[in-house]
Short mmCIF file of C-alpha atoms and ligand atoms in Angstrom, two decimals:
data_model
loop_
_atom_site.label_atom_id
_atom_site.label_comp_id
_atom_site.label_asym_id
_atom_site.label_seq_id
_atom_site.Cartn_x
_atom_site.Cartn_y
_atom_site.Cartn_z
CA MET A 1 -11.39 -26.88 27.27
CA SER A 2 -12.24 -25.92 23.59
CA THR A 3 -12.64 -29.02 20.97
CA GLU A 4 -9.15 -31.12 20.03
CA LYS A 5 -7.67 -29.30 16.73
CA THR A 6 -4.25 -29.10 14.84
CA ALA A 7 -2.09 -25.94 15.14
CA ALA A 8 -4.05 -24.75 11.73
CA GLU A 9 -7.43 -24.57 12.94
CA ALA A 10 -6.74 -22.59 15.84
CA LEU A 11 -6.79 -19.97 13.39
CA LEU A 12 -9.51 -18.26 11.44
CA PRO A 13 -10.00 -19.12 7.88
CA THR A 14 -9.59 -15.67 6.92
CA TYR A 15 -6.52 -16.30 4.46
CA ALA A 16 -6.57 -18.94 1.32
CA ARG A 17 -3.27 -19.91 2.15
CA PHE A 18 -0.70 -21.76 -0.03
CA PRO A 19 0.81 -25.30 1.63
CA LEU A 20 4.25 -23.54 2.12
CA ALA A 21 5.89 -21.77 5.52
CA LEU A 22 7.98 -19.39 4.99
CA VAL A 23 11.14 -19.26 8.00
CA LYS A 24 13.86 -17.56 6.74
CA GLY A 25 14.16 -14.43 4.12
CA GLU A 26 17.20 -12.49 3.15
CA GLY A 27 18.40 -9.45 0.45
CA SER A 28 15.34 -11.06 -2.13
CA TRP A 29 15.32 -14.49 -1.44
CA LEU A 30 12.97 -16.58 1.39
CA TRP A 31 13.56 -20.24 2.96
CA ASP A 32 10.66 -22.54 3.00
CA ASP A 33 10.67 -24.78 6.18
CA GLN A 34 11.84 -28.23 4.09
CA GLY A 35 14.99 -25.62 3.04
CA LYS A 36 13.54 -24.77 -1.07
CA LYS A 37 14.85 -21.64 -2.01
CA TYR A 38 11.91 -18.57 -3.20
CA LEU A 39 12.98 -15.67 -5.19
CA ASP A 40 10.69 -13.03 -3.53
CA PHE A 41 8.66 -11.11 -6.23
CA MET A 42 5.76 -9.90 -3.88
CA SER A 43 7.52 -8.73 -0.45
CA GLY A 44 5.18 -9.36 1.42
CA ILE A 45 2.28 -7.82 -0.38
CA ALA A 46 4.54 -4.61 -1.15
CA VAL A 47 5.88 -4.73 2.71
CA THR A 48 9.73 -5.54 2.68
CA ASN A 49 11.01 -2.79 -0.08
CA LEU A 50 13.81 -2.53 0.97
CA GLY A 51 13.96 -7.04 1.32
CA HIS A 52 14.63 -9.88 3.97
CA ALA A 53 15.89 -8.20 7.16
CA PRO A 54 17.97 -5.43 5.55
CA ALA A 55 21.27 -4.64 7.91
CA ARG A 56 20.49 -0.76 8.31
CA ILE A 57 16.56 -1.45 9.76
CA LYS A 58 17.80 -4.80 11.67
CA GLU A 59 21.00 -2.80 13.63
CA ALA A 60 18.25 0.42 14.58
CA LEU A 61 15.57 -2.20 15.83
CA ASN A 62 18.56 -4.03 17.84
CA LYS A 63 19.36 -0.79 19.18
CA GLN A 64 15.98 0.13 20.64
CA LEU A 65 15.01 -3.41 22.19
CA ASP A 66 17.75 -2.88 24.46
CA GLU A 67 16.40 0.89 24.83
CA LEU A 68 12.77 0.65 25.46
CA TRP A 69 10.20 -1.07 23.75
CA HIS A 70 6.65 0.60 24.50
CA VAL A 71 5.94 3.53 26.64
CA SER A 72 2.37 5.39 26.72
CA ASN A 73 1.17 8.04 24.27
CA LEU A 74 0.54 10.27 27.17
CA PHE A 75 4.02 11.01 27.08
CA GLN A 76 6.81 12.73 24.65
CA ILE A 77 7.50 9.59 22.42
CA PRO A 78 11.25 11.19 20.34
CA ASN A 79 11.06 8.67 17.63
CA GLN A 80 7.75 9.07 16.99
CA GLN A 81 8.53 13.11 16.85
CA GLU A 82 11.86 13.02 14.52
CA ALA A 83 9.74 9.52 12.18
CA GLY A 84 7.03 12.10 11.41
CA LYS A 85 9.43 14.59 10.56
CA LEU A 86 11.33 12.77 8.13
CA ILE A 87 7.82 11.64 6.90
CA THR A 88 6.98 15.75 6.56
CA ASP A 89 10.50 17.12 5.27
CA ASN A 90 10.59 14.23 3.10
CA SER A 91 7.24 15.30 1.26
CA CYS A 92 4.25 17.91 1.19
CA GLY A 93 2.81 17.13 4.72
CA ASP A 94 3.48 18.98 7.58
CA ALA A 95 1.56 16.32 10.65
CA VAL A 96 1.46 13.04 11.13
CA PHE A 97 -0.64 10.53 12.83
CA PHE A 98 0.62 7.07 13.93
CA CYS A 99 -1.60 3.60 14.06
CA ASN A 100 -0.45 0.13 13.49
CA SER A 101 -1.75 -0.59 9.90
CA GLY A 102 -2.88 0.48 6.62
CA ALA A 103 -7.03 0.49 7.27
CA GLU A 104 -5.74 2.05 10.70
CA ALA A 105 -4.69 5.24 8.96
CA ASN A 106 -7.19 5.32 5.92
CA GLU A 107 -10.15 5.38 9.53
CA ALA A 108 -7.96 7.92 10.50
CA ALA A 109 -7.96 10.11 7.55
CA ILE A 110 -11.89 9.41 6.87
CA LYS A 111 -12.42 10.57 10.50
CA LEU A 112 -9.57 13.72 10.18
CA ALA A 113 -11.68 15.04 7.22
CA ARG A 114 -14.93 14.85 9.16
CA ARG A 115 -14.03 16.58 11.83
CA TYR A 116 -12.03 18.93 10.26
CA GLN A 117 -15.17 19.62 8.12
CA GLN A 118 -17.68 19.56 10.76
CA LEU A 119 -15.58 21.18 13.80
CA VAL A 120 -12.82 23.48 11.96
CA LYS A 121 -15.18 24.97 8.50
CA GLN A 122 -18.36 24.52 10.60
CA ASN A 123 -20.27 22.85 7.16
CA GLY A 124 -21.83 19.79 8.00
CA ARG A 125 -19.54 18.12 5.73
CA PHE A 126 -19.37 13.84 5.51
CA GLU A 127 -19.45 11.90 2.75
CA ILE A 128 -16.71 10.25 1.50
CA ILE A 129 -15.98 9.77 -2.17
CA THR A 130 -14.48 6.78 -3.49
CA PHE A 131 -13.78 4.49 -6.58
CA GLU A 132 -15.06 1.84 -8.29
CA GLN A 133 -12.14 -1.43 -8.03
CA SER A 134 -10.28 0.57 -4.87
CA PHE A 135 -9.31 -1.19 -2.17
CA HIS A 136 -8.97 1.02 1.83
CA GLY A 137 -9.47 -1.92 3.83
CA ARG A 138 -11.07 -4.50 6.18
CA THR A 139 -12.21 -1.67 9.40
CA LEU A 140 -16.12 -0.92 8.92
CA ALA A 141 -15.30 2.45 7.43
CA THR A 142 -12.45 1.35 4.95
CA LEU A 143 -14.41 -2.10 3.71
CA THR A 144 -17.44 0.60 3.19
CA ALA A 145 -15.16 3.21 1.29
CA THR A 146 -13.47 -0.20 -0.51
CA GLY A 147 -15.80 0.05 -3.91
CA GLN A 148 -15.46 -4.12 -4.32
CA ALA A 149 -18.61 -5.76 -3.51
CA LYS A 150 -16.33 -9.24 -2.19
CA VAL A 151 -15.10 -7.07 0.59
CA LYS A 152 -18.31 -6.49 2.18
CA GLU A 153 -20.65 -9.50 2.14
CA GLY A 154 -22.50 -10.04 4.60
CA PHE A 155 -21.52 -7.20 7.08
CA ALA A 156 -23.92 -5.10 7.29
CA PRO A 157 -25.14 -2.85 8.12
CA LEU A 158 -22.81 -0.93 7.08
CA PRO A 159 -21.86 2.40 7.66
CA GLY A 160 -23.30 5.60 5.94
CA GLY A 161 -21.87 8.34 3.65
CA PHE A 162 -19.44 6.94 1.28
CA LYS A 163 -20.23 6.83 -2.36
CA THR A 164 -18.29 4.82 -4.71
CA ILE A 165 -18.33 6.05 -8.70
CA PRO A 166 -16.34 4.89 -11.59
CA LEU A 167 -12.82 5.80 -12.07
CA ASN A 168 -11.48 8.25 -14.97
CA ASP A 169 -14.82 9.78 -15.31
CA TYR A 170 -14.88 13.92 -14.78
CA ALA A 171 -18.23 13.94 -15.62
CA VAL A 172 -19.45 11.83 -13.25
CA LEU A 173 -17.53 13.20 -10.21
CA GLU A 174 -18.34 16.55 -11.40
CA SER A 175 -22.10 15.44 -10.78
CA ALA A 176 -21.12 13.06 -7.68
CA ILE A 177 -20.32 16.25 -5.44
CA SER A 178 -22.47 17.93 -3.59
CA ASP A 179 -22.38 20.34 0.19
CA GLN A 180 -22.55 17.51 1.55
CA THR A 181 -19.20 16.00 -0.06
CA ALA A 182 -16.25 15.91 2.70
CA ALA A 183 -13.16 14.43 1.33
CA VAL A 184 -12.58 12.47 -1.90
CA MET A 185 -9.74 9.51 -1.64
CA LEU A 186 -8.38 7.36 -4.02
CA GLU A 187 -5.46 4.91 -4.76
CA LEU A 188 -3.33 6.45 -7.55
CA VAL A 189 -2.29 3.11 -8.57
CA GLN A 190 -5.39 0.98 -8.01
CA ALA A 191 -3.09 -1.91 -6.40
CA GLU A 192 -5.97 -4.27 -5.11
CA GLY A 193 -8.44 -4.31 -7.93
CA GLY A 194 -5.66 -4.58 -10.57
CA ILE A 195 -2.78 -2.70 -11.38
CA HIS A 196 -4.67 0.32 -12.58
CA PRO A 197 -2.52 3.49 -12.57
CA VAL A 198 -5.27 6.73 -12.34
CA ASP A 199 -5.22 9.07 -15.66
CA ALA A 200 -3.07 11.49 -14.82
CA ASP A 201 -5.51 14.42 -16.88
CA TYR A 202 -8.35 13.33 -14.80
CA LEU A 203 -6.31 13.26 -11.55
CA ASN A 204 -5.46 17.00 -11.82
CA LYS A 205 -8.94 17.85 -13.28
CA LEU A 206 -10.20 16.42 -9.81
CA ALA A 207 -7.25 17.58 -7.02
CA ALA A 208 -8.46 21.04 -9.06
CA LEU A 209 -12.49 20.53 -8.10
CA CYS A 210 -11.31 19.61 -4.43
CA LYS A 211 -9.18 22.82 -4.08
CA LYS A 212 -12.24 24.60 -5.40
CA GLU A 213 -15.44 23.41 -3.62
CA GLY A 214 -13.37 22.90 -0.03
CA ILE A 215 -12.90 19.08 -0.50
CA LEU A 216 -10.10 17.55 1.09
CA LEU A 217 -8.49 15.08 -1.56
CA ILE A 218 -6.78 12.05 0.48
CA VAL A 219 -4.82 9.86 -1.42
CA ASP A 220 -4.30 6.52 0.01
CA GLU A 221 -0.65 5.47 -0.68
CA ILE A 222 -0.57 2.71 1.24
CA GLN A 223 0.41 0.86 -1.74
CA THR A 224 1.98 2.71 -3.80
CA GLY A 225 3.82 4.33 -1.25
CA MET A 226 7.72 4.02 0.39
CA GLY A 227 8.81 4.74 -3.04
CA ARG A 228 7.49 1.91 -4.58
CA THR A 229 6.51 3.58 -8.49
CA GLY A 230 9.47 5.13 -8.35
CA LYS A 231 8.77 8.44 -6.13
CA LEU A 232 8.81 7.84 -1.76
CA PHE A 233 4.98 9.61 -2.55
CA ALA A 234 3.47 8.45 -5.76
CA HIS A 235 1.41 11.76 -5.69
CA GLU A 236 5.10 13.54 -6.90
CA HIS A 237 4.44 12.08 -10.33
CA TYR A 238 1.13 13.91 -10.89
CA GLY A 239 1.86 16.90 -8.93
CA ILE A 240 -0.46 17.47 -6.77
CA GLU A 241 -0.52 17.58 -3.27
CA PRO A 242 -3.10 15.99 -1.19
CA ASP A 243 -4.66 17.31 1.89
CA ILE A 244 -3.99 13.69 3.91
CA PHE A 245 -1.88 10.99 2.54
CA THR A 246 -1.81 7.64 4.24
CA LEU A 247 1.65 5.29 4.83
CA ALA A 248 1.60 1.52 6.04
CA LYS A 249 3.50 -2.14 4.50
CA GLY A 250 6.85 -0.44 3.75
CA LEU A 251 6.41 2.09 5.79
CA GLY A 252 8.29 -0.28 8.64
CA SER A 253 10.15 -2.90 6.45
CA GLY A 254 7.84 -5.70 7.61
CA PHE A 255 7.19 -4.16 11.48
CA PRO A 256 3.67 -3.17 11.03
CA VAL A 257 2.83 0.63 11.91
CA GLY A 258 0.77 2.66 9.94
CA ALA A 259 0.79 6.49 9.39
CA MET A 260 -1.66 9.22 8.66
CA VAL A 261 -0.31 12.58 6.95
CA ALA A 262 -1.68 15.29 7.10
CA LYS A 263 -1.78 19.30 5.54
CA GLU A 264 -1.40 22.16 8.24
CA GLU A 265 -4.53 23.37 8.07
CA LEU A 266 -6.19 20.23 9.43
CA ARG A 267 -3.85 19.78 12.11
CA GLU A 268 -6.68 21.59 14.04
CA GLY A 269 -9.66 19.19 12.66
CA PHE A 270 -7.59 16.71 15.90
CA SER A 271 -7.34 17.62 19.66
CA ALA A 272 -6.20 15.88 22.26
CA GLY A 273 -8.14 12.82 23.23
CA SER A 274 -10.61 13.22 19.25
CA HIS A 275 -8.36 9.96 18.16
CA GLY A 276 -5.83 8.06 19.33
CA SER A 277 -4.06 3.48 19.65
CA THR A 278 -2.33 2.21 22.27
CA PHE A 279 0.08 0.96 19.90
CA GLY A 280 0.49 3.98 17.33
CA GLY A 281 4.34 5.33 16.96
CA THR A 282 6.22 3.13 19.59
CA PRO A 283 9.75 3.90 20.54
CA ILE A 284 10.07 0.39 18.68
CA ALA A 285 7.69 0.71 15.47
CA THR A 286 9.47 4.72 15.06
CA ALA A 287 12.84 3.30 15.15
CA VAL A 288 11.75 1.83 12.69
CA VAL A 289 10.06 3.95 10.44
CA LYS A 290 13.25 6.94 10.47
CA ALA A 291 16.04 3.79 9.68
CA THR A 292 13.31 2.93 6.95
CA ILE A 293 12.85 6.73 5.50
CA GLU A 294 16.29 7.80 6.18
CA THR A 295 18.06 5.00 3.63
CA MET A 296 15.11 5.20 1.15
CA VAL A 297 16.14 9.16 1.21
CA GLU A 298 19.99 8.76 1.83
CA GLU A 299 20.44 5.80 -0.60
CA ASN A 300 17.53 7.39 -2.94
CA ILE A 301 15.78 4.03 -3.72
CA PRO A 302 13.02 4.99 -5.24
CA ALA A 303 14.62 5.96 -8.63
CA ASN A 304 16.61 2.82 -8.28
CA ALA A 305 12.56 0.97 -8.21
CA ALA A 306 11.49 3.79 -11.21
CA LYS A 307 15.35 2.55 -13.49
CA GLN A 308 14.38 -1.20 -11.93
CA GLY A 309 10.50 -1.17 -12.60
CA ASP A 310 11.78 0.37 -16.78
CA TYR A 311 12.96 -2.95 -16.97
CA LEU A 312 10.77 -5.64 -15.72
CA MET A 313 8.08 -3.88 -17.73
CA GLY A 314 10.48 -4.14 -20.74
CA GLN A 315 11.80 -7.04 -20.70
CA LEU A 316 8.24 -8.05 -19.94
CA ARG A 317 6.98 -6.67 -22.33
CA GLU A 318 9.48 -7.47 -24.98
CA LYS A 319 8.79 -11.52 -24.19
CA LEU A 320 5.61 -11.51 -24.12
CA ALA A 321 4.79 -9.17 -27.44
CA GLY A 322 2.39 -11.01 -29.37
CA ASN A 323 1.86 -13.53 -26.07
CA SER A 324 -2.48 -14.53 -26.64
CA PHE A 325 -2.70 -14.99 -23.25
CA VAL A 326 -1.96 -11.21 -22.42
CA GLU A 327 -3.75 -8.30 -22.92
CA GLU A 328 -1.19 -5.72 -20.98
CA VAL A 329 1.58 -5.56 -19.36
CA ARG A 330 1.14 -2.67 -16.87
CA GLY A 331 2.48 0.06 -13.45
CA LEU A 332 4.18 2.07 -12.17
CA GLY A 333 7.90 1.49 -10.95
CA LEU A 334 8.19 -1.72 -9.17
CA LEU A 335 4.22 -2.42 -9.20
CA VAL A 336 3.59 -4.47 -12.28
CA GLY A 337 1.02 -6.59 -13.50
CA ILE A 338 0.53 -8.76 -16.27
CA ALA A 339 -3.11 -7.98 -17.06
CA CYS A 340 -4.34 -11.68 -19.24
CA LYS A 341 -7.31 -12.97 -21.13
CA ALA A 342 -7.72 -15.90 -18.21
CA PRO A 343 -7.68 -16.64 -14.43
CA VAL A 344 -4.10 -16.47 -13.62
CA GLY A 345 -4.36 -18.38 -10.08
CA ASP A 346 -2.83 -21.61 -11.84
CA ILE A 347 0.16 -19.52 -12.83
CA VAL A 348 1.31 -18.88 -9.33
CA VAL A 349 1.07 -21.88 -7.95
CA LYS A 350 3.58 -23.01 -11.20
CA ALA A 351 5.10 -20.41 -10.73
CA GLN A 352 5.93 -21.34 -7.13
CA ASN A 353 6.90 -25.04 -7.24
CA GLU A 354 9.89 -23.30 -9.99
CA GLY A 355 10.64 -21.60 -7.37
CA LEU A 356 9.50 -17.85 -7.36
CA LEU A 357 7.01 -16.23 -5.26
CA ILE A 358 3.81 -13.94 -7.33
CA ILE A 359 0.37 -13.11 -6.68
CA THR A 360 -2.63 -11.75 -8.16
CA ALA A 361 -4.36 -8.73 -8.40
CA GLY A 362 -7.63 -9.36 -9.00
CA PRO A 363 -9.01 -12.73 -10.48
CA ASN A 364 -7.27 -12.17 -14.53
CA VAL A 365 -4.00 -10.36 -13.10
CA LEU A 366 -0.76 -11.07 -11.91
CA ARG A 367 1.36 -9.10 -9.65
CA LEU A 368 4.86 -8.48 -9.74
CA LEU A 369 6.30 -6.61 -6.38
CA PRO A 370 9.90 -6.96 -5.87
CA ASN A 371 11.91 -5.39 -3.01
CA LEU A 372 12.98 -1.87 -4.35
CA LEU A 373 16.73 -3.18 -4.37
CA VAL A 374 16.14 -6.28 -6.91
CA THR A 375 18.82 -6.62 -9.22
CA ASN A 376 18.98 -7.49 -13.71
CA ASP A 377 19.96 -10.92 -12.73
CA GLU A 378 17.52 -11.19 -10.35
CA ILE A 379 14.43 -10.05 -12.69
CA ASP A 380 15.88 -11.77 -15.55
CA THR A 381 15.39 -15.08 -13.29
CA ALA A 382 11.69 -14.54 -12.66
CA VAL A 383 10.85 -12.69 -15.89
CA GLN A 384 12.75 -16.63 -17.66
CA ILE A 385 9.84 -18.25 -15.47
CA LEU A 386 7.47 -15.87 -15.73
CA VAL A 387 7.03 -15.67 -19.45
CA LYS A 388 7.46 -20.21 -19.49
CA LEU A 389 3.74 -20.43 -17.46
CA ILE A 390 2.49 -17.90 -19.71
CA ASP A 391 3.91 -19.51 -23.03
CA GLU A 392 2.27 -22.66 -21.51
CA ALA A 393 -0.93 -20.37 -20.90
CA ALA A 394 -1.22 -19.56 -24.56
CA ALA A 395 -0.68 -22.90 -25.44
CA GLN A 396 -3.58 -24.08 -23.37
N1 PLP B 1 -5.07 0.97 1.47
C1 PLP B 1 -4.39 -0.15 0.19
C2 PLP B 1 -4.09 0.52 -0.96
C3 PLP B 1 -3.82 -1.28 0.04
O1 PLP B 1 -3.27 -1.71 -0.44
C4 PLP B 1 -3.93 -1.83 1.41
C5 PLP B 1 -4.12 -3.68 1.98
O2 PLP B 1 -3.45 -4.30 1.12
C6 PLP B 1 -4.69 -1.52 2.62
C7 PLP B 1 -5.61 0.43 2.17
C8 PLP B 1 -4.67 -2.03 3.92
O3 PLP B 1 -4.14 -2.45 4.29
P1 PLP B 1 -3.62 -2.79 6.48
O4 PLP B 1 -3.87 -4.53 5.85
O5 PLP B 1 -2.48 -2.73 6.92
O6 PLP B 1 -4.95 -2.77 7.01
#
């Protein structure tokens, strides 16, 4: 028998958890186990993009729960095929691999890029170039790809074949690539790293360079995808077509699922047995993906995110203009950051006390991630609380 412990002590201490237990959610609202109500401006970190318990997704999930939960990927899975087709019909991608999380989607992308270069192109390329302040996940390969020292601490030796360079510096990129470079991987708005949108000119030059040199372009859309930035996928803003892009978070509206989406040429990079996942794309997960994408497309949800993002950022910029604590309000669609001049952790806690849930993106940036159906009234409520707390911080 193990030693006596509380229920909380039964978990490894991998998260700095707030002393709140949220037990019910509906739309933009959450309730804790004491019955207190919160306006949710973090959406489980960009997951519940359609709000909590969206009716259409719940209906699809309940229907599938009555029919079939799991079968092996050794069989045809119609939901998986139909979910894949919905992704490819609504993007520049041609073939999908389903997995269970963002890190796994990026892991699959790294593997496909290397295998395609090495087995199809037969050029021996292996190196993946990534960017400072990026975040790509917590597996050994994806934390190595991540451009933040804190996620790597204590995990040596890290896998080889990754190079991290500063973003938005084309000369550095040009000198970083070599005949060993298999792929460049990036987020179009660095989210965990502080809400830094990539420079559009730089991105277009990067994409052209990749094409010219036979380097694959991998776009991590795990946080930016599924309507969050005002387009179904953020790369649509820039007129580029990645060779591979990765999805998770909003893809399942709260049900855990990830996907890697590749261009047609890369299909032959994988063959039967070269990659797989027991749970990747189960009938349940992909019923949810289907309902999520159908809702996003039919109800034009990304356009609403663009509109409400403009309203949210407009209100914040107007009401925080001249505030000495604030450096900048920045973002794309409903991926919004308030960059401040000092750490903002205490503002997150004070906002909770006022009934508003937000998170940080690095020490000095408040990150706002409401669901994509958020109303003007809800935005006004959040802005009012935030402006009050930020004014107080400025006065200290
Ligand atoms: N990539 C990006 C851009 C992310 O924001 C995240 C999670 O925050 C991941 C990858 C990792 O996703 P997951 O936590 O589902 O493994």
